[in-house]
Amino acid sequence: MQAPLFFGLIAAFVTTIGLLAVAARGDWSARHSGLFALAAGGMLVTLSILHITPEAFALSPHAPGLILSGFLGGLLMSFLVRVIFPEGGEESHAAAATPVLAIALHSFIDGIVYSVTFAASFSSGVYAASSLLLHKFPEGVIAFAILRRHGFANRQAFFFAFLAAAATTPLGVIASAPFMYGLGSETIGNLFAISAGLLLYVATGPLMEPLKEEPPLRSFLSLGAGVAIAVAIASLPFHRHSHALNETLFHNHDPAHIHPLSD
């Protein structure tokens, strides 16, 4: 458990660095929260399509239906939030619940993946964890942008974004460690698919709302900047090792392939 927890804590640290980068200029980020949200939407939809969705399709035959279920589940969660917290009062704060919970779920699943891959092979765990670490930095930025846009103070946004995007990864490691030998490739693929659907809803729904408020050129530039950053992250050399995640999980159901924390 030490190796996956170590990488889980590194993931939390990387996410926190992203949070600190935007929280340090809280008032400025609040004034430009709409543009931050658009950039975050560009990053999130790009990372979902280029990174999370392909993993889901590679691991689970049920990925298409589960991605759709995750997307519709996001819509349903948003609808229920608006019913429970009708317009006025705390509605603005409540509107952040669905997208932030979606980010928390995905970050938690990352922690599960760390446990499973390290249980099979140390080298596979390092390669898979290194690849997954690359998208942790923008997760904190995305969660913070959502919370600031929906009326949270700078400290509140930092705290809740840290809980959702950073703390959930080592929590996923701790929660899944006792069961890491029993999780097969299809189970992990199903989790990837559901989280991909939820994140696609967040990216194309709540994070795109500023398109109605911001000037078209600024909106386009912010959205394009988010896409460009995500493409750059997805193109970094560590992603050539992402196949290690698939190979590890495909063989994880076979006890002959499991060598705890060793090659």
GROMACS .gro file of C-alpha atoms in nm:
model
  263
    1MET     CA    1   0.000   0.000   0.000
    2GLN     CA    2   0.297   0.234   0.053
    3ALA     CA    3   0.375   0.292  -0.315
    4PRO     CA    4   0.020   0.374  -0.434
    5LEU     CA    5  -0.038   0.592  -0.127
    6PHE     CA    6   0.288   0.775  -0.199
    7PHE     CA    7   0.176   0.848  -0.555
    8GLY     CA    8  -0.171   0.938  -0.429
    9LEU     CA    9  -0.015   1.197  -0.200
   10ILE     CA   10   0.198   1.327  -0.489
   11ALA     CA   11  -0.123   1.361  -0.694
   12ALA     CA   12  -0.281   1.558  -0.410
   13PHE     CA   13   0.027   1.780  -0.394
   14VAL     CA   14   0.022   1.847  -0.771
   15THR     CA   15  -0.347   1.937  -0.752
   16THR     CA   16  -0.277   2.168  -0.458
   17ILE     CA   17  -0.007   2.348  -0.658
   18GLY     CA   18  -0.270   2.423  -0.922
   19LEU     CA   19  -0.504   2.548  -0.652
   20LEU     CA   20  -0.239   2.774  -0.500
   21ALA     CA   21  -0.161   2.918  -0.842
   22VAL     CA   22  -0.514   3.056  -0.882
   23ALA     CA   23  -0.601   3.116  -0.515
   24ALA     CA   24  -0.298   3.345  -0.471
   25ARG     CA   25  -0.484   3.603  -0.679
   26GLY     CA   26  -0.830   3.534  -0.545
   27ASP     CA   27  -0.989   3.872  -0.621
   28TRP     CA   28  -0.854   3.872  -0.975
   29SER     CA   29  -0.970   3.516  -1.035
   30ALA     CA   30  -1.315   3.605  -0.900
   31ARG     CA   31  -1.347   3.896  -1.144
   32HIS     CA   32  -1.252   3.669  -1.431
   33SER     CA   33  -1.429   3.357  -1.304
   34GLY     CA   34  -1.633   3.328  -1.623
   35LEU     CA   35  -1.321   3.314  -1.839
   36PHE     CA   36  -1.159   3.069  -1.597
   37ALA     CA   37  -1.469   2.852  -1.618
   38LEU     CA   38  -1.451   2.848  -1.999
   39ALA     CA   39  -1.081   2.761  -1.995
   40ALA     CA   40  -1.155   2.488  -1.738
   41GLY     CA   41  -1.433   2.357  -1.962
   42GLY     CA   42  -1.195   2.339  -2.255
   43MET     CA   43  -0.940   2.150  -2.047
   44LEU     CA   44  -1.194   1.912  -1.902
   45VAL     CA   45  -1.372   1.815  -2.224
   46THR     CA   46  -1.035   1.767  -2.399
   47LEU     CA   47  -0.886   1.551  -2.122
   48SER     CA   48  -1.208   1.350  -2.101
   49ILE     CA   49  -1.206   1.277  -2.475
   50LEU     CA   50  -0.830   1.224  -2.518
   51HIS     CA   51  -0.751   1.043  -2.193
   52ILE     CA   52  -1.040   0.910  -1.986
   53THR     CA   53  -1.284   0.795  -2.257
   54PRO     CA   54  -1.024   0.591  -2.453
   55GLU     CA   55  -0.926   0.410  -2.132
   56ALA     CA   56  -1.291   0.330  -2.066
   57PHE     CA   57  -1.344   0.192  -2.418
   58ALA     CA   58  -1.027  -0.017  -2.394
   59LEU     CA   59  -1.127  -0.177  -2.064
   60SER     CA   60  -1.504  -0.221  -2.077
   61PRO     CA   61  -1.748  -0.333  -2.350
   62HIS     CA   62  -2.017  -0.139  -2.164
   63ALA     CA   63  -1.832   0.193  -2.189
   64PRO     CA   64  -2.066   0.367  -2.440
   65GLY     CA   65  -2.379   0.306  -2.234
   66LEU     CA   66  -2.207   0.394  -1.906
   67ILE     CA   67  -2.064   0.717  -2.049
   68LEU     CA   68  -2.417   0.814  -2.151
   69SER     CA   69  -2.544   0.709  -1.807
   70GLY     CA   70  -2.281   0.927  -1.640
   71PHE     CA   71  -2.375   1.224  -1.858
   72LEU     CA   72  -2.748   1.179  -1.788
   73GLY     CA   73  -2.667   1.122  -1.421
   74GLY     CA   74  -2.500   1.463  -1.414
   75LEU     CA   75  -2.813   1.618  -1.563
   76LEU     CA   76  -3.028   1.443  -1.304
   77MET     CA   77  -2.804   1.553  -1.017
   78SER     CA   78  -2.821   1.912  -1.140
   79PHE     CA   79  -3.200   1.893  -1.166
   80LEU     CA   80  -3.233   1.754  -0.813
   81VAL     CA   81  -3.007   2.026  -0.674
   82ARG     CA   82  -3.226   2.293  -0.831
   83VAL     CA   83  -3.539   2.128  -0.694
   84ILE     CA   84  -3.397   2.102  -0.342
   85PHE     CA   85  -3.250   2.453  -0.355
   86PRO     CA   86  -3.493   2.662  -0.562
   87GLU     CA   87  -3.385   2.990  -0.716
   88GLY     CA   88  -3.275   3.246  -0.459
   89GLY     CA   89  -3.084   3.225  -0.132
   90GLU     CA   90  -2.819   2.956  -0.152
   91GLU     CA   91  -2.905   2.850  -0.508
   92SER     CA   92  -2.582   2.991  -0.648
   93HIS     CA   93  -2.374   2.791  -0.401
   94ALA     CA   94  -2.582   2.480  -0.455
   95ALA     CA   95  -2.532   2.495  -0.832
   96ALA     CA   96  -2.164   2.412  -0.776
   97ALA     CA   97  -2.250   2.081  -0.607
   98THR     CA   98  -2.294   1.865  -0.918
   99PRO     CA   99  -1.974   1.961  -1.104
  100VAL     CA  100  -1.759   1.954  -0.791
  101LEU     CA  101  -1.895   1.611  -0.689
  102ALA     CA  102  -1.822   1.484  -1.040
  103ILE     CA  103  -1.459   1.598  -1.009
  104ALA     CA  104  -1.438   1.437  -0.663
  105LEU     CA  105  -1.566   1.105  -0.799
  106HIS     CA  106  -1.313   1.105  -1.081
  107SER     CA  107  -1.028   1.191  -0.844
  108PHE     CA  108  -1.139   0.909  -0.610
  109ILE     CA  109  -1.132   0.665  -0.905
  110ASP     CA  110  -0.775   0.774  -0.982
  111GLY     CA  111  -0.680   0.656  -0.633
  112ILE     CA  112  -0.842   0.317  -0.700
  113VAL     CA  113  -0.641   0.284  -1.022
  114TYR     CA  114  -0.318   0.352  -0.831
  115SER     CA  115  -0.396   0.067  -0.590
  116VAL     CA  116  -0.487  -0.182  -0.865
  117THR     CA  117  -0.187  -0.114  -1.089
  118PHE     CA  118   0.067  -0.127  -0.807
  119ALA     CA  119  -0.088  -0.452  -0.682
  120ALA     CA  120  -0.006  -0.612  -1.018
  121SER     CA  121   0.341  -0.473  -1.078
  122PHE     CA  122   0.555  -0.193  -0.939
  123SER     CA  123   0.673  -0.078  -1.282
  124SER     CA  124   0.321  -0.080  -1.427
  125GLY     CA  125   0.202   0.117  -1.127
  126VAL     CA  126   0.474   0.380  -1.174
  127TYR     CA  127   0.397   0.417  -1.546
  128ALA     CA  128   0.022   0.436  -1.496
  129ALA     CA  129   0.051   0.672  -1.199
  130SER     CA  130   0.291   0.900  -1.388
  131SER     CA  131   0.046   0.922  -1.676
  132LEU     CA  132  -0.249   0.997  -1.449
  133LEU     CA  133  -0.052   1.260  -1.257
  134LEU     CA  134  -0.037   1.478  -1.566
  135HIS     CA  135  -0.403   1.576  -1.550
  136LYS     CA  136  -0.410   1.640  -1.175
  137PHE     CA  137  -0.281   1.999  -1.196
  138PRO     CA  138  -0.582   2.135  -1.389
  139GLU     CA  139  -0.831   1.948  -1.168
  140GLY     CA  140  -0.765   2.186  -0.880
  141VAL     CA  141  -0.792   2.487  -1.111
  142ILE     CA  142  -1.122   2.359  -1.254
  143ALA     CA  143  -1.279   2.293  -0.911
  144PHE     CA  144  -1.164   2.632  -0.782
  145ALA     CA  145  -1.302   2.813  -1.088
  146ILE     CA  146  -1.640   2.645  -1.045
  147LEU     CA  147  -1.665   2.736  -0.678
  148ARG     CA  148  -1.556   3.097  -0.727
  149ARG     CA  149  -1.805   3.140  -1.009
  150HIS     CA  150  -2.086   3.024  -0.782
  151GLY     CA  151  -2.020   3.275  -0.507
  152PHE     CA  152  -1.775   3.100  -0.275
  153ALA     CA  153  -1.517   3.316  -0.100
  154ASN     CA  154  -1.152   3.259  -0.186
  155ARG     CA  155  -1.074   3.053   0.127
  156GLN     CA  156  -1.394   2.852   0.095
  157ALA     CA  157  -1.325   2.778  -0.270
  158PHE     CA  158  -0.971   2.666  -0.189
  159PHE     CA  159  -1.088   2.441   0.094
  160PHE     CA  160  -1.369   2.267  -0.094
  161ALA     CA  161  -1.164   2.239  -0.413
  162PHE     CA  162  -0.885   2.077  -0.211
  163LEU     CA  163  -1.128   1.826  -0.061
  164ALA     CA  164  -1.284   1.744  -0.399
  165ALA     CA  165  -0.982   1.738  -0.629
  166ALA     CA  166  -0.683   1.664  -0.404
  167ALA     CA  167  -0.781   1.475  -0.088
  168THR     CA  168  -1.001   1.224  -0.271
  169THR     CA  169  -0.710   1.059  -0.457
  170PRO     CA  170  -0.523   0.927  -0.149
  171LEU     CA  171  -0.866   0.850   0.000
  172GLY     CA  172  -0.936   0.631  -0.304
  173VAL     CA  173  -0.608   0.448  -0.242
  174ILE     CA  174  -0.691   0.386   0.123
  175ALA     CA  175  -1.050   0.276   0.053
  176SER     CA  176  -0.959   0.039  -0.231
  177ALA     CA  177  -0.636  -0.112  -0.095
  178PRO     CA  178  -0.810  -0.402   0.087
  179PHE     CA  179  -0.993  -0.499  -0.233
  180MET     CA  180  -0.731  -0.420  -0.497
  181TYR     CA  181  -0.676  -0.785  -0.595
  182GLY     CA  182  -1.045  -0.837  -0.667
  183LEU     CA  183  -1.099  -0.551  -0.912
  184GLY     CA  184  -1.087  -0.661  -1.274
  185SER     CA  185  -1.036  -0.462  -1.592
  186GLU     CA  186  -1.406  -0.434  -1.668
  187THR     CA  187  -1.484  -0.287  -1.324
  188ILE     CA  188  -1.218  -0.020  -1.366
  189GLY     CA  189  -1.337   0.048  -1.720
  190ASN     CA  190  -1.693   0.090  -1.596
  191LEU     CA  191  -1.576   0.341  -1.335
  192PHE     CA  192  -1.377   0.531  -1.597
  193ALA     CA  193  -1.681   0.541  -1.825
  194ILE     CA  194  -1.917   0.676  -1.559
  195SER     CA  195  -1.670   0.943  -1.451
  196ALA     CA  196  -1.605   1.037  -1.817
  197GLY     CA  197  -1.979   1.090  -1.871
  198LEU     CA  198  -2.008   1.302  -1.557
  199LEU     CA  199  -1.707   1.515  -1.651
  200LEU     CA  200  -1.835   1.563  -2.006
  201TYR     CA  201  -2.161   1.693  -1.858
  202VAL     CA  202  -1.967   1.932  -1.634
  203ALA     CA  203  -1.752   2.050  -1.925
  204THR     CA  204  -2.037   2.108  -2.170
  205GLY     CA  205  -2.297   2.224  -1.917
  206PRO     CA  206  -2.207   2.427  -1.606
  207LEU     CA  207  -1.864   2.532  -1.731
  208MET     CA  208  -2.004   2.664  -2.060
  209GLU     CA  209  -2.262   2.894  -1.899
  210PRO     CA  210  -2.032   3.202  -1.925
  211LEU     CA  211  -2.063   3.184  -2.305
  212LYS     CA  212  -2.388   3.379  -2.258
  213GLU     CA  213  -2.217   3.650  -2.053
  214GLU     CA  214  -1.864   3.704  -2.185
  215PRO     CA  215  -1.773   3.879  -2.513
  216PRO     CA  216  -1.746   3.624  -2.797
  217LEU     CA  217  -1.376   3.683  -2.871
  218ARG     CA  218  -1.270   3.654  -2.507
  219SER     CA  219  -1.485   3.344  -2.467
  220PHE     CA  220  -1.328   3.183  -2.773
  221LEU     CA  221  -0.975   3.265  -2.658
  222SER     CA  222  -1.035   3.131  -2.307
  223LEU     CA  223  -1.193   2.813  -2.435
  224GLY     CA  224  -0.914   2.767  -2.688
  225ALA     CA  225  -0.649   2.823  -2.423
  226GLY     CA  226  -0.802   2.548  -2.208
  227VAL     CA  227  -0.809   2.308  -2.503
  228ALA     CA  228  -0.447   2.391  -2.593
  229ILE     CA  229  -0.327   2.333  -2.236
  230ALA     CA  230  -0.507   1.997  -2.220
  231VAL     CA  231  -0.368   1.888  -2.558
  232ALA     CA  232  -0.019   1.981  -2.438
  233ILE     CA  233  -0.067   1.775  -2.121
  234ALA     CA  234  -0.201   1.478  -2.319
  235SER     CA  235   0.098   1.499  -2.556
  236LEU     CA  236   0.368   1.481  -2.288
  237PRO     CA  237   0.598   1.175  -2.309
  238PHE     CA  238   0.453   1.000  -2.002
  239HIS     CA  239   0.138   0.926  -2.198
  240ARG     CA  240   0.323   0.673  -2.411
  241HIS     CA  241   0.317   0.456  -2.098
  242SER     CA  242  -0.061   0.474  -2.057
  243HIS     CA  243  -0.087   0.132  -2.225
  244ALA     CA  244   0.066  -0.008  -1.904
  245LEU     CA  245  -0.259   0.071  -1.727
  246ASN     CA  246  -0.460  -0.130  -1.980
  247GLU     CA  247  -0.218  -0.423  -1.982
  248THR     CA  248  -0.210  -0.437  -1.603
  249LEU     CA  249  -0.586  -0.424  -1.566
  250PHE     CA  250  -0.652  -0.677  -1.843
  251HIS     CA  251  -0.440  -0.930  -1.655
  252ASN     CA  252  -0.544  -0.828  -1.305
  253HIS     CA  253  -0.812  -1.099  -1.278
  254ASP     CA  254  -0.547  -1.370  -1.317
  255PRO     CA  255  -0.367  -1.438  -0.986
  256ALA     CA  256  -0.062  -1.559  -1.180
  257HIS     CA  257  -0.002  -1.201  -1.293
  258ILE     CA  258  -0.019  -1.044  -0.949
  259HIS     CA  259   0.309  -0.969  -0.777
  260PRO     CA  260   0.257  -0.719  -0.495
  261LEU     CA  261   0.485  -0.420  -0.535
  262SER     CA  262   0.749  -0.607  -0.730
  263ASP     CA  263   0.832  -0.701  -1.090
   0.00000   0.00000   0.00000
